[in-house]
Structures are given as structure tokens and as C-alpha cells.
Amino acid sequence: MHAKTDSEGTSIDASWPPRSPRRPVYYVQSPSNHDVEKMSYGSSPTASPTHHYYHCSPIHHSRESSTSRFSASLKNPRSLSAWKHVQLGRGDDDDDDDDDEMEGRDGSKANKIRLYLCLVFLFLVLFTVFSLILWGASRSYKPKILVKHIVFENFHYQAGNDQSGLPTDMFSLNSTVKISYRNPATFFAVHVTSTPWELHYFQLKIASGQMKKFTQSRKSQRKVVTIVKGSQVPLYGGIPVLVASREHLNTIAVPLSLTFVMRSRAYILGRLVKTKFYGRIQCSVTLRGNKLGKALNLTDSCIYQ
């Protein structure tokens, strides 16, 4: 073996191409909890040669700090769970606030609806009470009806036939009845109608008439005249007085009865409050042959019900 001389070594080194200088290689390593504590308490870089690069470059130092915080959180699961708990707690609080707001809106709407219903109910109660007061007050203003007189204008008694052709006595009568009607009410008018005015000989109707309806204003009165007549009424021997006095009709006296019902209606507050008054009137009168065309006073001959 030959020992290499210095010249040979120099020649051999010269024959090799020059090498490029090596670039330094940097490694990023997450520090352990122990290292983080040392860094936080100001440990010198020379204490740990592996952490020399963190203090040499600020960029690496920021990466190291963020990485260390993330790794610390991973190594400490309690802090991570606490962070999640805080986030979830905030979300729950927001949901609770939304629920409270919705419940508040619903409660205000329900309160408004209850208020409106109470107002409507109170209005109905007050209106009902007011209507009852008006109705009760109107009952004391009953119309005043007075039958004045009746006039028998003429009558005819003769033989004839009924609608079926049966021969019998026929009777015709023409008369007028006058009454006085007074409305004493101070705050309402009345609408007046009546049933047919009828003249009867016991159960036999011999004449009738219909009064015209009218409206009587408050605190006023009028005279009402109605024609009551009968034409060719078959008697079938029902009035024996006429049979006995066929030849002397001016001396006859036939007891009759005048009956009718007066209906009065008062509309208060439009048609919301309605008051009705009924008056049944029955008068006794005598048909006399020698009193034709004369007024027969009925003031004291009538019954008012």
C-alpha cells in the first residue's frame, strides 16, 4: 500500500467538481407543555438547542405560538369542552330569547282579543239593559181608545135565496162607527191596525167592516170612522123579531154587539225594541127602526180589555 502524499490529495480534490453549499433545513415542531412553560417563564434559547430556530425568526415564532396553543387545547380536552359549552350556551340563550319574544307577541295578541271581547260583551250588556229600560218605560204609554157612537144609515129585510138557492130571509145593513184614538207616548209613534169590526146578533154575523191602518205620532190623537155593513145576509129564521115585525120595521128593536181588536205597535231604536198593545173592545147597541140616521152614543156601552 502506498501512502498518499499531499500532492496526490490535492490533485484528487481538484479533479472533483465544486460542490454547492448546503442550504439549512428548518423543522417546525410543536413544543410540549413542558417547553411552553419554559418559554412562558423566559427560559434562554441556549437551554434547549432544538428551539433555537423559534427565537431566530419571528415568523416561526408566531407559528410556534399558534401551534402551541392549538396543541395545548388538544392536549387539554377540558378547555375544548368548555369552549364548546360556551358556544352551545350562547346558542341556547339566543333560542330562549327568540322563544320569549314570540311568546310575548302571542300574549299581547291574546290580550288584545280578550279586551275586544270584553268590550263587545260590555256593549251588549249595556245595550240590553238600555233596551229593557226603554221597553219597560214604553209599557206605561198604552194608547187610549174610546168608541164615540154608531149611526145606522139604513137596513133592508126581504125574502130571497142564499148562494145554494135555498129560500130564506135576507138582511142588509149599512152603518158607520166613530172612535177616538190617542197616543200618549212622549218618545215614540205607533202603527195601528185592527181586526174586522163586526156586528153580531148573538152568534150570527150580520155586518162587518175593515178599518184603514194608520200611524199615530207621539202625544197626538185622531178620530177614526169605519163603515160596517152587510149585504144580502141569509138569516135562516135567526132573528125572530124581524119575522114578527115584517110589516112594521120602524118599530123593531134588535139587540146587537159590536166587537173588534185594536193592535198598536211601537218601534223604538228602529226595530230593535218593539212594544205591542192589544185592546179588545165589545160594545152593546140596539138597532131601532125609528133611529135610522141618528148617532147612538156608545161611550158608556163598551167594555175595553
Coordinates of N, CA, C and O in Angstrom, one line a residue, residues 85-221:
H85 N -69.0 24.2 25.3 CA -70.2 24.5 26.2 C -70.6 26.0 26.1 O -71.8 26.3 26.2
V86 N -69.6 26.8 26.1 CA -69.9 28.3 26.0 C -70.6 28.6 24.7 O -71.6 29.3 24.6
Q87 N -70.1 28.0 23.6 CA -70.8 28.3 22.3 C -72.2 27.8 22.3 O -73.2 28.4 21.8
L88 N -72.4 26.5 22.8 CA -73.8 26.0 22.9 C -74.6 26.8 23.8 O -75.8 27.0 23.5
G89 N -74.1 27.2 24.9 CA -74.8 28.0 25.8 C -75.3 29.3 25.2 O -76.4 29.8 25.4
R90 N -74.4 29.9 24.4 CA -74.8 31.2 23.7 C -76.0 30.9 22.7 O -76.9 31.7 22.6
G91 N -75.9 29.8 22.0 CA -76.9 29.4 21.1 C -78.2 29.1 21.8 O -79.3 29.6 21.3
D92 N -78.2 28.5 22.9 CA -79.4 28.2 23.7 C -80.0 29.5 24.2 O -81.2 29.7 24.2
D93 N -79.1 30.4 24.6 CA -79.6 31.7 25.1 C -80.3 32.5 24.0 O -81.4 33.1 24.2
D94 N -79.8 32.4 22.8 CA -80.4 33.1 21.6 C -81.8 32.5 21.3 O -82.8 33.2 21.1
D95 N -81.9 31.1 21.4 CA -83.1 30.4 21.1 C -84.2 30.8 22.2 O -85.3 31.0 21.9
D96 N -83.7 30.9 23.4 CA -84.6 31.3 24.5 C -85.1 32.7 24.3 O -86.3 33.0 24.6
D97 N -84.2 33.6 23.9 CA -84.7 34.9 23.6 C -85.7 35.0 22.5 O -86.7 35.7 22.6
D98 N -85.5 34.2 21.4 CA -86.5 34.2 20.4 C -87.8 33.6 20.8 O -88.9 34.2 20.5
D99 N -87.7 32.6 21.6 CA -89.0 32.0 22.1 C -89.7 33.0 23.1 O -90.9 33.1 23.0
D100 N -88.9 33.7 23.9 CA -89.6 34.6 24.8 C -90.2 35.8 24.0 O -91.3 36.2 24.3
E101 N -89.6 36.2 22.9 CA -90.1 37.2 22.1 C -91.4 36.8 21.4 O -92.4 37.5 21.3
M102 N -91.4 35.5 20.8 CA -92.6 35.0 20.2 C -93.7 34.8 21.2 O -94.9 35.2 20.9
E103 N -93.4 34.4 22.4 CA -94.4 34.2 23.4 C -95.0 35.6 23.9 O -96.2 35.7 24.1
G104 N -94.1 36.6 23.9 CA -94.6 37.9 24.2 C -95.6 38.4 23.2 O -96.6 39.1 23.5
R105 N -95.2 38.2 21.9 CA -96.1 38.7 20.8 C -97.5 37.9 20.9 O -98.5 38.5 20.8
D106 N -97.4 36.6 21.1 CA -98.6 35.8 21.2 C -99.5 36.3 22.4 O -100.7 36.4 22.3
G107 N -98.8 36.6 23.5 CA -99.5 37.0 24.7 C -100.2 38.4 24.5 O -101.3 38.6 24.9
S108 N -99.5 39.3 23.8 CA -100.1 40.6 23.5 C -101.3 40.5 22.6 O -102.3 41.1 22.8
K109 N -101.2 39.6 21.6 CA -102.4 39.4 20.7 C -103.5 38.8 21.5 O -104.7 39.2 21.3
A110 N -103.2 37.8 22.3 CA -104.3 37.2 23.1 C -105.0 38.2 24.0 O -106.2 38.3 24.2
N111 N -104.1 39.1 24.6 CA -104.7 40.1 25.5 C -105.6 41.1 24.7 O -106.6 41.5 25.2
K112 N -105.2 41.5 23.5 CA -106.0 42.4 22.7 C -107.3 41.7 22.4 O -108.4 42.4 22.4
I113 N -107.3 40.4 22.0 CA -108.5 39.7 21.7 C -109.4 39.7 22.9 O -110.6 39.9 22.8
R114 N -108.9 39.4 24.0 CA -109.7 39.3 25.2 C -110.3 40.7 25.5 O -111.4 40.8 26.0
L115 N -109.5 41.8 25.3 CA -110.0 43.1 25.5 C -111.2 43.4 24.6 O -112.2 44.0 25.0
Y116 N -111.0 43.1 23.3 CA -112.1 43.3 22.4 C -113.4 42.6 22.7 O -114.5 43.1 22.7
L117 N -113.2 41.3 23.1 CA -114.3 40.5 23.5 C -115.0 41.1 24.7 O -116.3 41.1 24.8
C118 N -114.2 41.5 25.7 CA -114.8 42.2 26.9 C -115.6 43.4 26.5 O -116.7 43.7 27.1
L119 N -115.0 44.2 25.6 CA -115.7 45.5 25.2 C -117.0 45.1 24.5 O -118.1 45.8 24.7
V120 N -117.0 44.1 23.6 CA -118.2 43.8 22.9 C -119.3 43.2 23.9 O -120.4 43.6 23.8
F121 N -118.8 42.4 24.8 CA -119.8 41.9 25.8 C -120.3 43.0 26.7 O -121.5 43.0 27.0
L122 N -119.5 43.9 27.1 CA -120.0 45.1 27.9 C -120.9 45.9 27.1 O -122.0 46.3 27.7
F123 N -120.7 46.1 25.8 CA -121.6 46.9 25.0 C -122.9 46.2 24.9 O -124.0 46.8 25.0
L124 N -122.9 44.9 24.7 CA -124.2 44.1 24.6 C -125.0 44.2 25.9 O -126.2 44.3 25.8
V125 N -124.3 44.1 27.0 CA -124.9 44.1 28.3 C -125.6 45.5 28.5 O -126.8 45.6 28.9
L126 N -124.8 46.5 28.2 CA -125.3 47.9 28.4 C -126.5 48.2 27.4 O -127.5 48.8 27.8
F127 N -126.4 47.7 26.2 CA -127.4 47.9 25.2 C -128.7 47.1 25.6 O -129.8 47.6 25.5
T128 N -128.5 45.9 26.1 CA -129.7 45.1 26.6 C -130.4 45.8 27.7 O -131.6 45.9 27.8
V129 N -129.6 46.3 28.7 CA -130.2 47.0 29.8 C -130.9 48.2 29.4 O -132.0 48.5 29.8
F130 N -130.3 49.0 28.5 CA -130.9 50.2 28.0 C -132.2 49.9 27.2 O -133.2 50.6 27.4
S131 N -132.2 48.8 26.4 CA -133.4 48.4 25.7 C -134.5 48.0 26.6 O -135.7 48.3 26.4
L132 N -134.1 47.2 27.7 CA -135.1 46.8 28.7 C -135.8 48.0 29.4 O -137.0 48.0 29.7
I133 N -134.9 49.0 29.7 CA -135.5 50.2 30.3 C -136.4 50.9 29.4 O -137.5 51.3 29.8
L134 N -136.1 51.0 28.1 CA -137.0 51.7 27.2 C -138.3 50.9 27.0 O -139.4 51.4 26.9
W135 N -138.1 49.6 26.9 CA -139.3 48.7 26.8 C -140.2 48.8 28.0 O -141.4 49.0 27.8
G136 N -139.6 48.8 29.2 CA -140.5 49.0 30.4 C -141.1 50.3 30.5 O -142.3 50.4 30.9
A137 N -140.4 51.4 30.0 CA -141.0 52.7 30.1 C -142.1 52.8 29.0 O -143.1 53.5 29.3
S138 N -142.0 52.2 27.9 CA -143.0 52.3 26.9 C -144.3 51.6 27.2 O -145.4 51.9 26.7
R139 N -144.2 50.6 28.1 CA -145.4 49.8 28.5 C -146.4 50.7 29.3 O -147.6 50.4 29.3
S140 N -145.9 51.8 29.8 CA -146.8 52.6 30.6 C -147.6 53.6 29.7 O -148.5 54.3 30.2
Y141 N -147.3 53.6 28.4 CA -147.9 54.6 27.5 C -148.9 53.8 26.6 O -148.8 53.8 25.4
K142 N -149.9 53.2 27.2 CA -150.8 52.4 26.4 C -151.8 53.4 25.7 O -152.3 54.4 26.3
P143 N -152.1 53.1 24.5 CA -153.0 54.1 23.7 C -154.4 54.1 24.4 O -154.9 53.1 25.0
K144 N -155.0 55.2 24.2 CA -156.4 55.5 24.8 C -157.3 55.4 23.6 O -157.3 56.2 22.7
I145 N -158.3 54.4 23.7 CA -159.3 54.2 22.7 C -160.7 54.4 23.3 O -161.0 53.8 24.3
L146 N -161.5 55.1 22.6 CA -162.8 55.4 23.0 C -163.8 55.4 21.9 O -163.6 56.1 20.9
V147 N -164.8 54.5 22.0 CA -165.8 54.4 20.9 C -166.9 55.5 21.2 O -167.5 55.5 22.2
K148 N -167.0 56.4 20.2 CA -167.9 57.5 20.3 C -169.4 57.1 20.1 O -170.2 57.2 21.0
H149 N -169.6 56.7 18.9 CA -171.0 56.4 18.5 C -171.1 55.6 17.3 O -170.1 55.4 16.6
I150 N -172.3 55.1 17.0 CA -172.6 54.4 15.8 C -173.8 55.0 15.2 O -174.8 55.4 15.9
V151 N -173.9 55.0 13.8 CA -175.0 55.5 13.1 C -175.5 54.4 12.1 O -174.7 54.0 11.3
F152 N -176.8 54.0 12.3 CA -177.4 53.1 11.4 C -178.0 53.9 10.3 O -179.0 54.6 10.5
E153 N -177.4 53.8 9.1 CA -177.9 54.6 8.0 C -179.2 54.0 7.4 O -180.2 54.7 7.3
N154 N -179.3 52.7 7.2 CA -180.5 52.0 6.7 C -180.3 50.5 6.8 O -179.2 50.0 7.0
F155 N -181.4 49.8 6.7 CA -181.4 48.4 6.6 C -182.5 47.9 5.8 O -183.5 48.6 5.6
H156 N -182.4 46.7 5.3 CA -183.4 46.1 4.4 C -183.6 44.6 4.8 O -182.6 43.9 5.1
Y157 N -184.9 44.3 4.9 CA -185.3 42.9 5.3 C -186.3 42.4 4.2 O -187.3 43.0 4.1
Q158 N -185.9 41.3 3.6 CA -186.7 40.8 2.5 C -186.4 39.3 2.2 O -185.5 38.8 2.7
A159 N -187.3 38.7 1.5 CA -187.2 37.3 1.2 C -186.2 37.1 0.0 O -186.1 38.0 -0.8
G160 N -185.5 36.0 0.0 CA -184.6 35.8 -1.1 C -184.0 34.4 -1.0 O -184.5 33.5 -0.4
N161 N -182.9 34.1 -1.7 CA -182.3 32.8 -1.8 C -180.8 33.0 -1.5 O -180.2 34.0 -1.8
D162 N -180.3 32.0 -0.8 CA -178.8 32.0 -0.5 C -178.1 31.5 -1.7 O -178.6 31.3 -2.8
Q163 N -176.8 31.4 -1.6 CA -175.9 31.0 -2.7 C -176.2 29.6 -3.3 O -176.0 29.4 -4.4
S164 N -176.8 28.8 -2.4 CA -177.1 27.4 -2.9 C -178.5 27.4 -3.5 O -179.0 26.3 -4.0
G165 N -179.3 28.5 -3.5 CA -180.6 28.6 -4.0 C -181.7 28.3 -3.0 O -182.9 28.2 -3.3
L166 N -181.3 28.1 -1.7 CA -182.3 27.8 -0.7 C -183.0 29.1 -0.3 O -182.4 30.1 0.0
P167 N -184.4 29.1 -0.3 CA -185.1 30.3 0.0 C -185.1 30.6 1.5 O -185.2 29.7 2.4
T168 N -184.8 31.8 1.8 CA -184.7 32.3 3.2 C -184.9 33.8 3.2 O -184.9 34.5 2.2
D169 N -184.9 34.4 4.5 CA -185.0 35.8 4.6 C -183.5 36.4 4.5 O -182.6 35.8 5.0
M170 N -183.4 37.5 3.8 CA -182.2 38.2 3.6 C -182.2 39.5 4.3 O -183.2 40.2 4.3
F171 N -181.0 39.9 4.8 CA -180.9 41.1 5.6 C -179.7 41.9 5.1 O -178.6 41.4 5.0
S172 N -179.9 43.3 4.9 CA -178.8 44.2 4.5 C -178.8 45.3 5.5 O -179.9 45.8 5.9
L173 N -177.6 45.8 5.8 CA -177.4 46.8 6.8 C -176.3 47.7 6.4 O -175.2 47.2 6.0
N174 N -176.4 49.0 6.7 CA -175.3 50.0 6.4 C -175.2 50.9 7.6 O -176.2 51.5 8.0
S175 N -174.0 51.0 8.2 CA -173.7 51.8 9.4 C -172.3 52.3 9.4 O -171.4 51.7 8.7
T176 N -172.0 53.3 10.2 CA -170.7 53.8 10.4 C -170.4 53.9 11.9 O -171.3 54.3 12.7
V177 N -169.2 53.6 12.3 CA -168.7 53.7 13.7 C -167.6 54.7 13.8 O -166.7 54.7 13.0
K178 N -167.7 55.5 14.8 CA -166.6 56.5 15.0 C -166.0 56.3 16.4 O -166.6 56.1 17.4
I179 N -164.6 56.3 16.4 CA -163.9 56.1 17.6 C -162.8 57.2 17.7 O -162.5 57.9 16.7
S180 N -162.3 57.4 18.9 CA -161.2 58.3 19.2 C -160.0 57.5 19.6 O -160.1 56.7 20.5
Y181 N -158.9 57.8 18.9 CA -157.6 57.1 19.2 C -156.6 58.2 19.7 O -156.3 59.1 18.9
R182 N -155.9 57.9 20.8 CA -154.9 58.9 21.3 C -153.7 58.1 21.7 O -153.7 57.1 22.4
N183 N -152.5 58.7 21.3 CA -151.2 58.1 21.6 C -150.6 59.0 22.7 O -150.1 60.1 22.4
P184 N -150.5 58.6 24.0 CA -149.9 59.5 25.0 C -148.4 59.4 25.1 O -147.8 60.1 25.9
A185 N -147.7 58.6 24.3 CA -146.3 58.4 24.4 C -145.5 59.7 24.1 O -146.0 60.4 23.2
T186 N -144.4 59.9 24.8 CA -143.7 61.1 24.6 C -142.4 60.9 23.7 O -141.8 61.9 23.3
F187 N -142.1 59.6 23.4 CA -140.8 59.4 22.6 C -141.0 58.4 21.5 O -140.0 57.9 21.0
F188 N -142.2 58.0 21.2 CA -142.3 57.0 20.1 C -143.7 57.2 19.5 O -144.7 57.6 20.1
A189 N -143.8 56.8 18.2 CA -145.1 56.7 17.4 C -145.5 55.3 17.4 O -144.8 54.4 17.8
V190 N -146.8 55.1 17.0 CA -147.4 53.8 17.0 C -148.0 53.5 15.6 O -148.5 54.4 15.0
H191 N -147.9 52.3 15.2 CA -148.6 51.8 14.0 C -149.8 51.0 14.4 O -149.7 50.0 15.1
V192 N -151.0 51.4 13.9 CA -152.2 50.9 14.3 C -152.9 50.1 13.2 O -153.0 50.6 12.1
T193 N -153.3 48.9 13.6 CA -154.2 48.1 12.7 C -155.3 47.5 13.6 O -155.3 47.7 14.8
S194 N -156.2 46.8 13.0 CA -157.3 46.2 13.7 C -157.8 45.0 13.0 O -157.6 44.8 11.8
T195 N -158.5 44.1 13.7 CA -159.3 43.1 13.1 C -160.6 43.6 12.5 O -160.9 44.8 12.8
P196 N -161.3 42.9 11.7 CA -162.6 43.4 11.2 C -163.6 43.8 12.3 O -163.7 43.1 13.3
W197 N -164.2 44.9 12.1 CA -165.3 45.3 13.0 C -166.6 44.6 12.6 O -167.0 44.7 11.5
E198 N -167.1 43.9 13.6 CA -168.3 43.0 13.3 C -169.5 43.3 14.2 O -169.3 43.6 15.4
L199 N -170.6 43.2 13.6 CA -171.9 43.3 14.3 C -172.5 41.9 14.3 O -172.7 41.3 13.2
H200 N -172.9 41.5 15.5 CA -173.5 40.2 15.7 C -174.8 40.2 16.4 O -175.0 41.1 17.2
Y201 N -175.7 39.4 15.9 CA -176.9 39.1 16.7 C -176.7 37.7 17.3 O -176.8 36.7 16.6
F202 N -176.3 37.8 18.6 CA -175.8 36.6 19.2 C -174.6 36.0 18.4 O -173.6 36.6 18.4
Q203 N -174.8 34.8 17.8 CA -173.7 34.2 17.1 C -173.8 34.5 15.6 O -172.8 34.1 14.9
L204 N -174.8 35.1 15.2 CA -175.0 35.4 13.7 C -174.4 36.7 13.4 O -174.8 37.8 13.9
K205 N -173.4 36.7 12.4 CA -172.8 37.9 12.0 C -173.6 38.5 10.9 O -173.9 37.9 9.9
I206 N -174.0 39.8 11.0 CA -174.9 40.4 10.1 C -174.2 41.6 9.3 O -174.7 42.1 8.3
A207 N -173.0 42.1 9.8 CA -172.3 43.2 9.2 C -170.9 43.2 9.6 O -170.5 42.7 10.8
S208 N -170.0 43.7 8.8 CA -168.5 43.8 9.2 C -167.9 44.9 8.3 O -168.4 45.3 7.3
G209 N -166.8 45.4 8.8 CA -166.0 46.4 8.1 C -164.6 46.4 8.6 O -164.2 45.9 9.7
Q210 N -163.7 46.9 7.7 CA -162.3 46.9 8.0 C -161.8 48.4 8.1 O -161.9 49.2 7.2
M211 N -161.1 48.6 9.2 CA -160.5 49.9 9.5 C -159.2 50.1 8.7 O -158.4 49.1 8.5
K212 N -159.0 51.3 8.2 CA -157.7 51.5 7.5 C -156.6 51.7 8.5 O -156.7 52.4 9.5
K213 N -155.5 51.1 8.2 CA -154.3 51.2 9.1 C -153.7 52.6 9.0 O -153.8 53.3 8.0
F214 N -153.1 53.0 10.1 CA -152.5 54.4 10.2 C -151.4 54.4 11.2 O -151.2 53.5 12.0
T215 N -150.6 55.5 11.2 CA -149.5 55.7 12.1 C -149.8 57.0 12.9 O -150.1 58.0 12.4
Q216 N -149.8 56.8 14.2 CA -150.1 57.9 15.1 C -148.8 58.4 15.8 O -148.1 57.7 16.4
S217 N -148.5 59.7 15.6 CA -147.3 60.3 16.1 C -147.5 60.4 17.7 O -148.6 60.3 18.2
R218 N -146.4 60.8 18.3 CA -146.4 60.9 19.8 C -147.2 62.1 20.2 O -147.2 63.1 19.6
K219 N -147.9 61.9 21.4 CA -148.7 62.9 22.0 C -149.7 63.5 21.0 O -149.8 64.8 20.9
S220 N -150.4 62.7 20.4 CA -151.4 63.2 19.4 C -152.6 62.2 19.4 O -152.6 61.1 20.0
Q221 N -153.7 62.7 18.8 CA -154.9 61.9 18.7 C -155.7 62.1 17.4 O -155.4 63.1 16.7

